[in-house]
Amino acid sequence: MALFVLIGRDGPRGAELRPRHRPKHLAHLQPLADAGRVVFAGPLLDDAGAPCGSVVVFDAADLATARRLAAGDPYVAEGVFGTWEVFATTRVF
């Protein structure tokens, strides 16, 4: 397994759509978390403290698998994120 990071930035309807799709988003991540494959997951916050995106650091077999997992996230599929990217990363600390 290798580490990957999903960085999603909310689209113009993110604030409206985020609460509606949050339960499905968390349910999507739960099996990964249960398997110990989520290192960190949480919202990005703007200057006022409101969610404006998300970061998920997780283990996956390879970049293609990581991108498939990200593409299946309800925040991606339901348009909460206006943009999203998946990068390979490595733990330094």
PDB file of C-alpha atoms in Angstrom, residues 6-10 14 17-33 38 40-44 51 53-58 69-81 84:
ATOM      1  CA  LEU A   6      -7.492  13.683  -2.061  1.00  0.00           C
ATOM      2  CA  ILE A   7      -7.858  17.459  -2.093  1.00  0.00           C
ATOM      3  CA  GLY A   8     -11.318  18.695  -3.013  1.00  0.00           C
ATOM      4  CA  ARG A   9     -12.374  22.313  -3.240  1.00  0.00           C
ATOM      5  CA  ASP A  10     -16.038  23.096  -2.951  1.00  0.00           C
ATOM      6  CA  GLY A  14     -20.703  23.388  -2.045  1.00  0.00           C
ATOM      7  CA  LEU A  17     -24.776  20.457  -1.103  1.00  0.00           C
ATOM      8  CA  ARG A  18     -22.237  19.548   1.600  1.00  0.00           C
ATOM      9  CA  PRO A  19     -24.717  18.949   4.484  1.00  0.00           C
ATOM     10  CA  ARG A  20     -27.049  16.995   2.197  1.00  0.00           C
ATOM     11  CA  HIS A  21     -24.330  14.573   1.068  1.00  0.00           C
ATOM     12  CA  ARG A  22     -22.207  14.413   4.242  1.00  0.00           C
ATOM     13  CA  PRO A  23     -23.779  11.156   5.557  1.00  0.00           C
ATOM     14  CA  LYS A  24     -23.047   9.391   2.229  1.00  0.00           C
ATOM     15  CA  HIS A  25     -19.539  10.887   2.145  1.00  0.00           C
ATOM     16  CA  LEU A  26     -18.787   9.555   5.635  1.00  0.00           C
ATOM     17  CA  ALA A  27     -20.334   6.167   4.802  1.00  0.00           C
ATOM     18  CA  HIS A  28     -18.074   5.991   1.726  1.00  0.00           C
ATOM     19  CA  LEU A  29     -14.984   6.561   3.888  1.00  0.00           C
ATOM     20  CA  GLN A  30     -16.058   4.298   6.780  1.00  0.00           C
ATOM     21  CA  PRO A  31     -14.860   0.979   5.287  1.00  0.00           C
ATOM     22  CA  LEU A  32     -11.437   2.523   4.621  1.00  0.00           C
ATOM     23  CA  ALA A  33     -11.336   3.898   8.162  1.00  0.00           C
ATOM     24  CA  VAL A  38      -7.547   6.546   6.486  1.00  0.00           C
ATOM     25  CA  PHE A  40      -6.545  11.814   8.162  1.00  0.00           C
ATOM     26  CA  ALA A  41      -9.801  13.205   6.848  1.00  0.00           C
ATOM     27  CA  GLY A  42     -11.345  16.598   7.468  1.00  0.00           C
ATOM     28  CA  PRO A  43     -12.650  19.807   5.970  1.00  0.00           C
ATOM     29  CA  LEU A  44     -10.652  22.702   4.649  1.00  0.00           C
ATOM     30  CA  PRO A  51     -15.935  24.441   5.140  1.00  0.00           C
ATOM     31  CA  GLY A  53     -13.194  21.811   0.711  1.00  0.00           C
ATOM     32  CA  SER A  54     -11.825  18.571   2.132  1.00  0.00           C
ATOM     33  CA  VAL A  55      -8.591  16.631   2.555  1.00  0.00           C
ATOM     34  CA  VAL A  56      -8.432  12.857   2.843  1.00  0.00           C
ATOM     35  CA  VAL A  57      -5.107  11.044   3.305  1.00  0.00           C
ATOM     36  CA  PHE A  58      -5.482   7.308   2.759  1.00  0.00           C
ATOM     37  CA  LEU A  69     -11.885   5.589  -4.704  1.00  0.00           C
ATOM     38  CA  ALA A  70     -11.926   9.389  -4.873  1.00  0.00           C
ATOM     39  CA  ALA A  71     -14.171   9.450  -7.944  1.00  0.00           C
ATOM     40  CA  GLY A  72     -16.697   7.313  -6.051  1.00  0.00           C
ATOM     41  CA  ASP A  73     -16.887   9.716  -3.116  1.00  0.00           C
ATOM     42  CA  PRO A  74     -20.330  11.366  -2.941  1.00  0.00           C
ATOM     43  CA  TYR A  75     -18.723  14.790  -2.545  1.00  0.00           C
ATOM     44  CA  VAL A  76     -17.175  14.210  -5.990  1.00  0.00           C
ATOM     45  CA  ALA A  77     -20.117  12.416  -7.595  1.00  0.00           C
ATOM     46  CA  GLU A  78     -22.804  14.798  -6.273  1.00  0.00           C
ATOM     47  CA  GLY A  79     -20.962  18.013  -7.162  1.00  0.00           C
ATOM     48  CA  VAL A  80     -19.969  19.272  -3.715  1.00  0.00           C
ATOM     49  CA  PHE A  81     -16.431  19.613  -5.042  1.00  0.00           C
ATOM     50  CA  TRP A  84     -10.575  17.657  -6.942  1.00  0.00           C
TER      51      TRP A  84
END
